[in-house]
């Protein structure tokens, strides 16, 4: 009908002119302005810059090193301000995994969940005070004697999920297992074929203000990448287990060999049983042979020489920030001679890109 007058349309269809003018005015005022090619280019350029800015921030702060549970909580806290799809993409979390996490934890704030949370540290204390001898039955009896109303099944479930397995009557079996578990399976074969095939770990310390700060680190041998670390004032099984748990939850390895020295924090019943629960094999350096774990020795030497010994610290917080900054730098920016002077992140990403291309 373009080019036809209002009067002609009114006469042909029997519609009042005023009605046609009102309709025309309402539709004309709502029509969007045409976007010029220049404006379109500027918008596209701005989107590209924002995408790159997000990518840079993810690399700078090493998003993948943040515990998955923390990323889930961050998404949940900001879900009323931003779309979940955008949050998951930015924090490198699969959207399906996030929704599964929310579903699994929807009863997190129930009285039963709060009670379990209160009982967990009490059960842990009783377990360790018994030198890892008491099982769920004895611990349940102690709790009952102290006035706690809880079933033995609940105690057993809490202990199982935290890897607190009692020595109990299996002392002979444990003794034989102790002999087996100290085998040096890795045997200085530090070059591996894929990520999450072999992890190595060790604990070092840095002294500040008359206190020792123990730093536990786990490195994936394939790309010499730090996949987990923790800092504590005590060199304990709790430190090594917490470090491994952090790395395990982020990386989700299968068929993994975990290599360390024979320190009590790596050979304790609690730690060994936890790794068995995760289906992880253990390998151990020979006593007094540092070359059996030379990758860790080299990393600690670099971290102390390049960062810790060159900084005048004024607080515990500054020490922790320095370790965090160095590990981010080590993974993201520091070229590694064993990787043809590529960074660990770049070397590992190249592997995953190659695998993805082969699947296409």
mmCIF file of C-alpha atoms in Angstrom:
data_model
loop_
_atom_site.group_PDB
_atom_site.id
_atom_site.type_symbol
_atom_site.label_atom_id
_atom_site.label_comp_id
_atom_site.label_asym_id
_atom_site.label_seq_id
_atom_site.Cartn_x
_atom_site.Cartn_y
_atom_site.Cartn_z
ATOM 1 C CA UNK A 1 0.000 0.000 0.000
ATOM 2 C CA UNK A 2 3.049 2.268 -0.136
ATOM 3 C CA UNK A 3 2.301 5.590 -1.897
ATOM 4 C CA UNK A 4 -1.457 5.262 -1.425
ATOM 5 C CA UNK A 5 -3.159 8.210 0.269
ATOM 6 C CA UNK A 6 -4.981 7.971 3.611
ATOM 7 C CA UNK A 7 -8.162 9.175 1.918
ATOM 8 C CA UNK A 8 -8.000 6.388 -0.690
ATOM 9 C CA UNK A 9 -7.439 3.701 1.941
ATOM 10 C CA UNK A 10 -10.283 5.093 4.102
ATOM 11 C CA UNK A 11 -12.689 5.055 1.159
ATOM 12 C CA UNK A 12 -11.660 1.590 -0.054
ATOM 13 C CA UNK A 13 -11.868 -0.206 3.302
ATOM 14 C CA UNK A 14 -14.415 1.944 5.090
ATOM 15 C CA UNK A 15 -12.074 2.877 7.952
ATOM 16 C CA UNK A 16 -12.244 6.334 9.549
ATOM 17 C CA UNK A 17 -9.332 8.598 8.644
ATOM 18 C CA UNK A 18 -8.725 9.443 12.326
ATOM 19 C CA UNK A 19 -8.292 5.749 13.097
ATOM 20 C CA UNK A 20 -5.769 5.355 10.292
ATOM 21 C CA UNK A 21 -3.812 8.451 11.415
ATOM 22 C CA UNK A 22 -3.677 7.178 15.039
ATOM 23 C CA UNK A 23 -2.472 3.745 13.902
ATOM 24 C CA UNK A 24 0.152 5.272 11.610
ATOM 25 C CA UNK A 25 1.453 7.615 14.301
ATOM 26 C CA UNK A 26 1.809 4.829 16.910
ATOM 27 C CA UNK A 27 3.726 2.551 14.563
ATOM 28 C CA UNK A 28 5.898 5.292 13.141
ATOM 29 C CA UNK A 29 7.007 6.473 16.618
ATOM 30 C CA UNK A 30 8.021 2.937 17.615
ATOM 31 C CA UNK A 31 10.152 2.200 14.593
ATOM 32 C CA UNK A 32 13.818 1.948 15.571
ATOM 33 C CA UNK A 33 16.417 4.207 14.085
ATOM 34 C CA UNK A 34 18.649 2.546 11.569
ATOM 35 C CA UNK A 35 22.124 1.716 12.927
ATOM 36 C CA UNK A 36 24.926 2.982 10.752
ATOM 37 C CA UNK A 37 27.814 0.761 9.719
ATOM 38 C CA UNK A 38 30.119 2.916 11.819
ATOM 39 C CA UNK A 39 28.004 2.415 14.972
ATOM 40 C CA UNK A 40 27.796 -1.316 14.260
ATOM 41 C CA UNK A 41 31.583 -1.504 13.973
ATOM 42 C CA UNK A 42 32.030 0.385 17.265
ATOM 43 C CA UNK A 43 29.613 -1.945 19.083
ATOM 44 C CA UNK A 44 31.377 -5.012 17.702
ATOM 45 C CA UNK A 45 34.763 -3.575 18.683
ATOM 46 C CA UNK A 46 33.517 -2.889 22.219
ATOM 47 C CA UNK A 47 32.179 -6.468 22.557
ATOM 48 C CA UNK A 48 35.495 -7.891 21.367
ATOM 49 C CA UNK A 49 37.388 -5.757 23.887
ATOM 50 C CA UNK A 50 35.130 -6.917 26.738
ATOM 51 C CA UNK A 51 35.607 -10.564 25.753
ATOM 52 C CA UNK A 52 39.382 -10.084 25.809
ATOM 53 C CA UNK A 53 39.205 -8.238 29.138
ATOM 54 C CA UNK A 54 37.345 -11.188 30.698
ATOM 55 C CA UNK A 55 39.930 -13.586 29.257
ATOM 56 C CA UNK A 56 42.800 -11.492 30.665
ATOM 57 C CA UNK A 57 41.203 -11.335 34.132
ATOM 58 C CA UNK A 58 40.687 -15.114 34.137
ATOM 59 C CA UNK A 59 44.369 -15.630 33.303
ATOM 60 C CA UNK A 60 45.618 -12.968 35.726
ATOM 61 C CA UNK A 61 43.706 -14.361 38.689
ATOM 62 C CA UNK A 62 43.983 -18.009 37.585
ATOM 63 C CA UNK A 63 40.254 -18.687 37.947
ATOM 64 C CA UNK A 64 40.709 -22.446 37.582
ATOM 65 C CA UNK A 65 42.895 -22.525 40.715
ATOM 66 C CA UNK A 66 40.000 -21.226 42.853
ATOM 67 C CA UNK A 67 38.273 -24.142 44.624
ATOM 68 C CA UNK A 68 35.164 -25.264 42.768
ATOM 69 C CA UNK A 69 33.049 -24.890 45.920
ATOM 70 C CA UNK A 70 34.113 -21.234 46.206
ATOM 71 C CA UNK A 71 33.193 -20.608 42.564
ATOM 72 C CA UNK A 72 29.790 -22.220 43.110
ATOM 73 C CA UNK A 73 29.157 -19.918 46.104
ATOM 74 C CA UNK A 74 30.308 -16.876 44.112
ATOM 75 C CA UNK A 75 27.850 -17.697 41.305
ATOM 76 C CA UNK A 76 25.055 -18.201 43.815
ATOM 77 C CA UNK A 77 25.767 -14.846 45.519
ATOM 78 C CA UNK A 78 25.717 -12.932 42.223
ATOM 79 C CA UNK A 79 22.902 -14.831 40.478
ATOM 80 C CA UNK A 80 20.407 -12.057 41.289
ATOM 81 C CA UNK A 81 22.625 -9.472 39.536
ATOM 82 C CA UNK A 82 23.936 -11.368 36.509
ATOM 83 C CA UNK A 83 22.743 -14.289 34.407
ATOM 84 C CA UNK A 84 23.912 -17.709 35.551
ATOM 85 C CA UNK A 85 25.092 -18.494 32.011
ATOM 86 C CA UNK A 86 27.422 -15.468 32.038
ATOM 87 C CA UNK A 87 28.694 -16.213 35.560
ATOM 88 C CA UNK A 88 29.416 -19.864 34.689
ATOM 89 C CA UNK A 89 31.222 -18.871 31.497
ATOM 90 C CA UNK A 90 33.343 -16.254 33.273
ATOM 91 C CA UNK A 91 34.269 -18.543 36.183
ATOM 92 C CA UNK A 92 34.825 -21.571 33.908
ATOM 93 C CA UNK A 93 32.125 -23.713 35.488
ATOM 94 C CA UNK A 94 29.858 -26.066 33.538
ATOM 95 C CA UNK A 95 26.297 -24.800 33.944
ATOM 96 C CA UNK A 96 24.984 -28.333 34.409
ATOM 97 C CA UNK A 97 27.509 -28.973 37.186
ATOM 98 C CA UNK A 98 26.439 -25.781 38.966
ATOM 99 C CA UNK A 99 22.736 -26.724 38.881
ATOM 100 C CA UNK A 100 23.588 -30.252 40.083
ATOM 101 C CA UNK A 101 25.517 -28.689 42.980
ATOM 102 C CA UNK A 102 22.521 -26.503 43.905
ATOM 103 C CA UNK A 103 20.211 -29.531 43.723
ATOM 104 C CA UNK A 104 22.500 -31.658 45.891
ATOM 105 C CA UNK A 105 22.787 -28.908 48.489
ATOM 106 C CA UNK A 106 19.225 -27.607 48.555
ATOM 107 C CA UNK A 107 18.808 -28.972 52.094
ATOM 108 C CA UNK A 108 22.122 -27.515 53.203
ATOM 109 C CA UNK A 109 20.529 -25.260 55.818
ATOM 110 C CA UNK A 110 18.291 -27.862 57.427
ATOM 111 C CA UNK A 111 18.688 -28.662 61.117
ATOM 112 C CA UNK A 112 20.142 -32.087 60.228
ATOM 113 C CA UNK A 113 22.840 -30.514 58.033
ATOM 114 C CA UNK A 114 23.699 -27.976 60.735
ATOM 115 C CA UNK A 115 23.970 -30.767 63.289
ATOM 116 C CA UNK A 116 26.368 -32.718 61.034
ATOM 117 C CA UNK A 117 28.471 -29.601 60.581
ATOM 118 C CA UNK A 118 28.695 -29.142 64.361
ATOM 119 C CA UNK A 119 29.568 -32.804 64.969
ATOM 120 C CA UNK A 120 32.278 -33.101 62.298
ATOM 121 C CA UNK A 121 35.092 -31.221 64.131
ATOM 122 C CA UNK A 122 34.180 -33.002 67.406
ATOM 123 C CA UNK A 123 34.395 -36.430 65.729
ATOM 124 C CA UNK A 124 37.689 -35.458 64.088
ATOM 125 C CA UNK A 125 39.185 -34.427 67.427
ATOM 126 C CA UNK A 126 38.120 -37.684 69.148
ATOM 127 C CA UNK A 127 39.456 -39.733 66.204
ATOM 128 C CA UNK A 128 42.905 -38.107 66.232
ATOM 129 C CA UNK A 129 43.141 -38.090 70.040
ATOM 130 C CA UNK A 130 42.686 -41.877 69.895
ATOM 131 C CA UNK A 131 45.686 -42.109 67.523
ATOM 132 C CA UNK A 132 43.258 -43.165 64.772
ATOM 133 C CA UNK A 133 42.277 -46.313 66.720
ATOM 134 C CA UNK A 134 38.609 -45.595 67.465
ATOM 135 C CA UNK A 135 36.011 -46.516 64.866
ATOM 136 C CA UNK A 136 32.467 -45.218 64.544
ATOM 137 C CA UNK A 137 31.185 -47.506 67.331
ATOM 138 C CA UNK A 138 33.546 -46.207 70.014
ATOM 139 C CA UNK A 139 33.222 -42.602 68.883
ATOM 140 C CA UNK A 140 29.427 -42.942 68.904
ATOM 141 C CA UNK A 141 29.596 -44.228 72.487
ATOM 142 C CA UNK A 142 31.785 -41.275 73.543
ATOM 143 C CA UNK A 143 29.421 -38.793 71.901
ATOM 144 C CA UNK A 144 26.431 -40.430 73.570
ATOM 145 C CA UNK A 145 28.202 -40.257 76.931
ATOM 146 C CA UNK A 146 28.779 -36.537 76.364
ATOM 147 C CA UNK A 147 25.092 -35.986 75.715
ATOM 148 C CA UNK A 148 25.023 -35.823 71.896
ATOM 149 C CA UNK A 149 22.010 -37.446 70.238
ATOM 150 C CA UNK A 150 23.297 -38.988 67.019
ATOM 151 C CA UNK A 151 23.104 -42.427 65.403
ATOM 152 C CA UNK A 152 26.164 -44.593 64.797
ATOM 153 C CA UNK A 153 25.314 -44.649 61.079
ATOM 154 C CA UNK A 154 25.604 -40.851 60.966
ATOM 155 C CA UNK A 155 28.965 -40.976 62.767
ATOM 156 C CA UNK A 156 30.175 -43.658 60.339
ATOM 157 C CA UNK A 157 29.013 -41.608 57.341
ATOM 158 C CA UNK A 158 30.798 -38.452 58.554
ATOM 159 C CA UNK A 159 33.998 -40.425 59.150
ATOM 160 C CA UNK A 160 33.813 -42.133 55.764
ATOM 161 C CA UNK A 161 33.276 -38.884 53.850
ATOM 162 C CA UNK A 162 36.285 -37.308 55.585
ATOM 163 C CA UNK A 163 38.555 -40.335 55.149
ATOM 164 C CA UNK A 164 38.831 -41.089 58.870
ATOM 165 C CA UNK A 165 39.291 -44.861 58.839
ATOM 166 C CA UNK A 166 40.242 -46.565 62.108
ATOM 167 C CA UNK A 167 43.142 -49.002 62.311
ATOM 168 C CA UNK A 168 40.927 -51.301 64.382
ATOM 169 C CA UNK A 169 41.513 -55.020 64.101
ATOM 170 C CA UNK A 170 43.243 -54.726 60.710
ATOM 171 C CA UNK A 171 46.653 -53.931 62.199
ATOM 172 C CA UNK A 172 48.378 -56.759 60.342
ATOM 173 C CA UNK A 173 46.737 -55.747 57.071
ATOM 174 C CA UNK A 174 47.761 -52.142 57.733
ATOM 175 C CA UNK A 175 51.344 -53.244 58.431
ATOM 176 C CA UNK A 176 51.526 -55.102 55.099
ATOM 177 C CA UNK A 177 49.933 -52.140 53.356
ATOM 178 C CA UNK A 178 52.547 -49.832 54.888
ATOM 179 C CA UNK A 179 55.296 -51.950 53.358
ATOM 180 C CA UNK A 180 53.634 -51.909 49.964
ATOM 181 C CA UNK A 181 52.740 -48.234 49.872
ATOM 182 C CA UNK A 182 56.322 -46.967 50.132
ATOM 183 C CA UNK A 183 57.280 -48.322 46.729
ATOM 184 C CA UNK A 184 58.971 -45.860 44.382
ATOM 185 C CA UNK A 185 56.722 -46.388 41.353
ATOM 186 C CA UNK A 186 57.696 -43.114 39.642
ATOM 187 C CA UNK A 187 61.429 -43.920 39.802
ATOM 188 C CA UNK A 188 62.490 -40.481 38.499
ATOM 189 C CA UNK A 189 60.434 -40.821 35.285
ATOM 190 C CA UNK A 190 59.386 -37.184 35.241
ATOM 191 C CA UNK A 191 58.302 -36.964 31.588
ATOM 192 C CA UNK A 192 54.700 -38.121 31.177
ATOM 193 C CA UNK A 193 52.283 -38.297 28.243
ATOM 194 C CA UNK A 194 49.214 -36.394 29.474
ATOM 195 C CA UNK A 195 47.876 -34.068 32.184
ATOM 196 C CA UNK A 196 46.643 -35.699 35.415
ATOM 197 C CA UNK A 197 48.820 -38.769 34.852
ATOM 198 C CA UNK A 198 51.309 -38.037 37.649
ATOM 199 C CA UNK A 199 51.212 -35.448 40.395
ATOM 200 C CA UNK A 200 54.182 -34.777 42.673
ATOM 201 C CA UNK A 201 53.999 -33.047 46.036
ATOM 202 C CA UNK A 202 56.126 -31.844 48.926
ATOM 203 C CA UNK A 203 56.080 -29.424 51.855
ATOM 204 C CA UNK A 204 58.592 -26.670 52.483
ATOM 205 C CA UNK A 205 58.644 -23.902 55.069
ATOM 206 C CA UNK A 206 59.418 -20.193 55.178
ATOM 207 C CA UNK A 207 60.384 -18.586 58.489
ATOM 208 C CA UNK A 208 59.026 -15.169 59.393
ATOM 209 C CA UNK A 209 58.794 -13.405 62.746
ATOM 210 C CA UNK A 210 60.067 -16.519 64.589
ATOM 211 C CA UNK A 211 57.314 -18.723 63.105
ATOM 212 C CA UNK A 212 57.448 -21.368 60.397
ATOM 213 C CA UNK A 213 54.915 -21.150 57.575
ATOM 214 C CA UNK A 214 54.545 -24.554 55.927
ATOM 215 C CA UNK A 215 53.709 -24.507 52.208
ATOM 216 C CA UNK A 216 52.321 -27.683 50.620
ATOM 217 C CA UNK A 217 52.345 -27.728 46.813
ATOM 218 C CA UNK A 218 51.132 -30.215 44.191
ATOM 219 C CA UNK A 219 52.509 -30.129 40.624
ATOM 220 C CA UNK A 220 51.165 -31.923 37.555
ATOM 221 C CA UNK A 221 54.250 -33.341 35.852
ATOM 222 C CA UNK A 222 52.967 -33.047 32.282
ATOM 223 C CA UNK A 223 53.094 -29.246 32.140
ATOM 224 C CA UNK A 224 54.986 -28.707 35.424
ATOM 225 C CA UNK A 225 51.855 -26.829 36.508
ATOM 226 C CA UNK A 226 50.960 -26.092 40.125
ATOM 227 C CA UNK A 227 47.474 -27.552 40.554
ATOM 228 C CA UNK A 228 47.076 -26.977 44.286
ATOM 229 C CA UNK A 229 48.696 -25.376 47.309
ATOM 230 C CA UNK A 230 47.971 -24.564 50.940
ATOM 231 C CA UNK A 231 49.790 -22.709 53.727
ATOM 232 C CA UNK A 232 49.642 -23.670 57.408
ATOM 233 C CA UNK A 233 51.436 -23.075 60.687
ATOM 234 C CA UNK A 234 51.807 -26.847 61.183
ATOM 235 C CA UNK A 235 53.231 -29.540 58.913
ATOM 236 C CA UNK A 236 50.420 -32.058 59.353
ATOM 237 C CA UNK A 237 48.304 -34.632 57.575
ATOM 238 C CA UNK A 238 45.515 -32.076 57.601
ATOM 239 C CA UNK A 239 47.667 -29.755 55.456
ATOM 240 C CA UNK A 240 48.557 -32.371 52.822
ATOM 241 C CA UNK A 241 45.029 -33.769 52.703
ATOM 242 C CA UNK A 242 43.452 -30.322 52.326
ATOM 243 C CA UNK A 243 45.885 -29.495 49.507
ATOM 244 C CA UNK A 244 45.169 -32.754 47.682
ATOM 245 C CA UNK A 245 41.421 -32.370 48.161
ATOM 246 C CA UNK A 246 41.557 -28.877 46.652
ATOM 247 C CA UNK A 247 43.445 -30.090 43.555
ATOM 248 C CA UNK A 248 41.319 -33.229 43.212
ATOM 249 C CA UNK A 249 38.014 -31.336 43.244
ATOM 250 C CA UNK A 250 39.222 -28.910 40.578
ATOM 251 C CA UNK A 251 40.964 -31.387 38.257
ATOM 252 C CA UNK A 252 38.894 -34.573 38.826
ATOM 253 C CA UNK A 253 41.746 -36.920 37.727
ATOM 254 C CA UNK A 254 41.361 -40.593 36.844
ATOM 255 C CA UNK A 255 44.119 -43.222 36.860
ATOM 256 C CA UNK A 256 46.435 -40.856 38.732
ATOM 257 C CA UNK A 257 49.798 -41.627 40.355
ATOM 258 C CA UNK A 258 50.609 -39.384 43.347
ATOM 259 C CA UNK A 259 54.298 -39.147 44.301
ATOM 260 C CA UNK A 260 55.810 -37.676 47.476
ATOM 261 C CA UNK A 261 58.465 -38.310 50.102
ATOM 262 C CA UNK A 262 57.913 -40.637 53.052
ATOM 263 C CA UNK A 263 56.981 -37.928 55.533
ATOM 264 C CA UNK A 264 54.380 -38.878 58.114
ATOM 265 C CA UNK A 265 51.898 -36.413 56.619
ATOM 266 C CA UNK A 266 51.934 -38.462 53.378
ATOM 267 C CA UNK A 267 52.160 -41.942 54.948
ATOM 268 C CA UNK A 268 49.597 -41.495 57.724
ATOM 269 C CA UNK A 269 46.636 -43.840 57.745
ATOM 270 C CA UNK A 270 44.236 -40.923 57.246
ATOM 271 C CA UNK A 271 45.979 -39.655 54.108
ATOM 272 C CA UNK A 272 46.617 -43.081 52.577
ATOM 273 C CA UNK A 273 43.045 -44.224 53.106
ATOM 274 C CA UNK A 274 41.715 -40.982 51.642
ATOM 275 C CA UNK A 275 43.756 -41.522 48.472
ATOM 276 C CA UNK A 276 42.535 -45.117 48.304
ATOM 277 C CA UNK A 277 38.983 -43.837 48.629
ATOM 278 C CA UNK A 278 39.680 -41.570 45.629
ATOM 279 C CA UNK A 279 41.219 -44.528 43.700
ATOM 280 C CA UNK A 280 44.631 -42.849 43.593
ATOM 281 C CA UNK A 281 47.894 -44.850 43.587
ATOM 282 C CA UNK A 282 50.790 -43.644 45.709
ATOM 283 C CA UNK A 283 54.505 -43.588 44.964
ATOM 284 C CA UNK A 284 57.271 -42.619 47.410
ATOM 285 C CA UNK A 285 60.792 -41.283 47.132
ATOM 286 C CA UNK A 286 63.520 -43.340 48.731
ATOM 287 C CA UNK A 287 64.698 -42.057 52.080
ATOM 288 C CA UNK A 288 67.415 -39.401 51.849
ATOM 289 C CA UNK A 289 67.250 -39.316 48.022
ATOM 290 C CA UNK A 290 65.969 -35.812 47.069
ATOM 291 C CA UNK A 291 66.521 -36.543 43.369
ATOM 292 C CA UNK A 292 63.501 -38.858 43.477
ATOM 293 C CA UNK A 293 61.359 -35.726 43.758
ATOM 294 C CA UNK A 294 63.618 -33.219 42.026
ATOM 295 C CA UNK A 295 60.757 -31.401 40.271
ATOM 296 C CA UNK A 296 59.396 -30.277 43.638
ATOM 297 C CA UNK A 297 62.862 -29.405 44.917
ATOM 298 C CA UNK A 298 63.439 -27.256 41.830
ATOM 299 C CA UNK A 299 60.094 -25.460 42.197
ATOM 300 C CA UNK A 300 60.663 -24.602 45.869
ATOM 301 C CA UNK A 301 64.167 -23.331 45.084
ATOM 302 C CA UNK A 302 62.778 -21.066 42.318
ATOM 303 C CA UNK A 303 59.944 -19.738 44.484
ATOM 304 C CA UNK A 304 62.233 -18.871 47.379
ATOM 305 C CA UNK A 305 65.025 -17.433 45.227
ATOM 306 C CA UNK A 306 62.816 -15.449 42.864
ATOM 307 C CA UNK A 307 60.184 -14.266 45.348
ATOM 308 C CA UNK A 308 60.301 -15.082 49.065
ATOM 309 C CA UNK A 309 63.970 -14.278 49.770
ATOM 310 C CA UNK A 310 63.742 -11.024 47.806
ATOM 311 C CA UNK A 311 60.751 -9.581 49.690
ATOM 312 C CA UNK A 312 60.688 -7.749 53.009
ATOM 313 C CA UNK A 313 57.463 -8.994 54.529
ATOM 314 C CA UNK A 314 55.515 -7.020 57.129
ATOM 315 C CA UNK A 315 52.730 -9.474 57.890
ATOM 316 C CA UNK A 316 51.483 -13.034 57.493
ATOM 317 C CA UNK A 317 49.000 -11.784 54.921
ATOM 318 C CA UNK A 318 51.840 -10.475 52.733
ATOM 319 C CA UNK A 319 53.539 -13.902 52.819
ATOM 320 C CA UNK A 320 50.352 -15.621 51.683
ATOM 321 C CA UNK A 321 49.789 -13.066 48.934
ATOM 322 C CA UNK A 322 53.404 -13.472 47.761
ATOM 323 C CA UNK A 323 53.012 -17.253 47.455
ATOM 324 C CA UNK A 324 49.725 -16.846 45.597
ATOM 325 C CA UNK A 325 51.190 -14.233 43.228
ATOM 326 C CA UNK A 326 54.265 -16.326 42.500
ATOM 327 C CA UNK A 327 52.249 -19.457 41.706
ATOM 328 C CA UNK A 328 49.978 -17.454 39.368
ATOM 329 C CA UNK A 329 53.084 -16.007 37.701
ATOM 330 C CA UNK A 330 54.739 -19.434 37.524
ATOM 331 C CA UNK A 331 51.736 -21.049 35.814
ATOM 332 C CA UNK A 332 50.829 -18.161 33.531
ATOM 333 C CA UNK A 333 53.903 -16.086 32.673
ATOM 334 C CA UNK A 334 57.136 -17.905 33.544
ATOM 335 C CA UNK A 335 58.672 -19.838 30.598
ATOM 336 C CA UNK A 336 59.856 -23.330 31.574
ATOM 337 C CA UNK A 337 62.974 -24.852 30.013
ATOM 338 C CA UNK A 338 61.493 -28.369 30.137
ATOM 339 C CA UNK A 339 58.504 -27.146 28.096
ATOM 340 C CA UNK A 340 60.560 -25.584 25.284
ATOM 341 C CA UNK A 341 60.229 -22.283 27.130
ATOM 342 C CA UNK A 342 56.454 -22.291 27.120
ATOM 343 C CA UNK A 343 54.459 -21.515 30.262
ATOM 344 C CA UNK A 344 52.728 -24.397 32.073
ATOM 345 C CA UNK A 345 49.276 -23.051 31.217
ATOM 346 C CA UNK A 346 50.134 -22.606 27.528
ATOM 347 C CA UNK A 347 51.707 -26.057 27.293
ATOM 348 C CA UNK A 348 48.717 -27.746 28.936
ATOM 349 C CA UNK A 349 46.186 -25.763 26.870
ATOM 350 C CA UNK A 350 47.947 -26.875 23.699
ATOM 351 C CA UNK A 351 47.434 -30.507 24.733
ATOM 352 C CA UNK A 352 43.713 -30.048 25.369
ATOM 353 C CA UNK A 353 43.249 -28.098 22.100
ATOM 354 C CA UNK A 354 44.919 -30.924 20.185
ATOM 355 C CA UNK A 355 42.670 -33.491 21.859
ATOM 356 C CA UNK A 356 39.585 -31.434 21.038
ATOM 357 C CA UNK A 357 40.594 -31.099 17.380
ATOM 358 C CA UNK A 358 41.129 -34.838 17.106
ATOM 359 C CA UNK A 359 37.622 -35.494 18.414
ATOM 360 C CA UNK A 360 36.025 -33.155 15.873
#
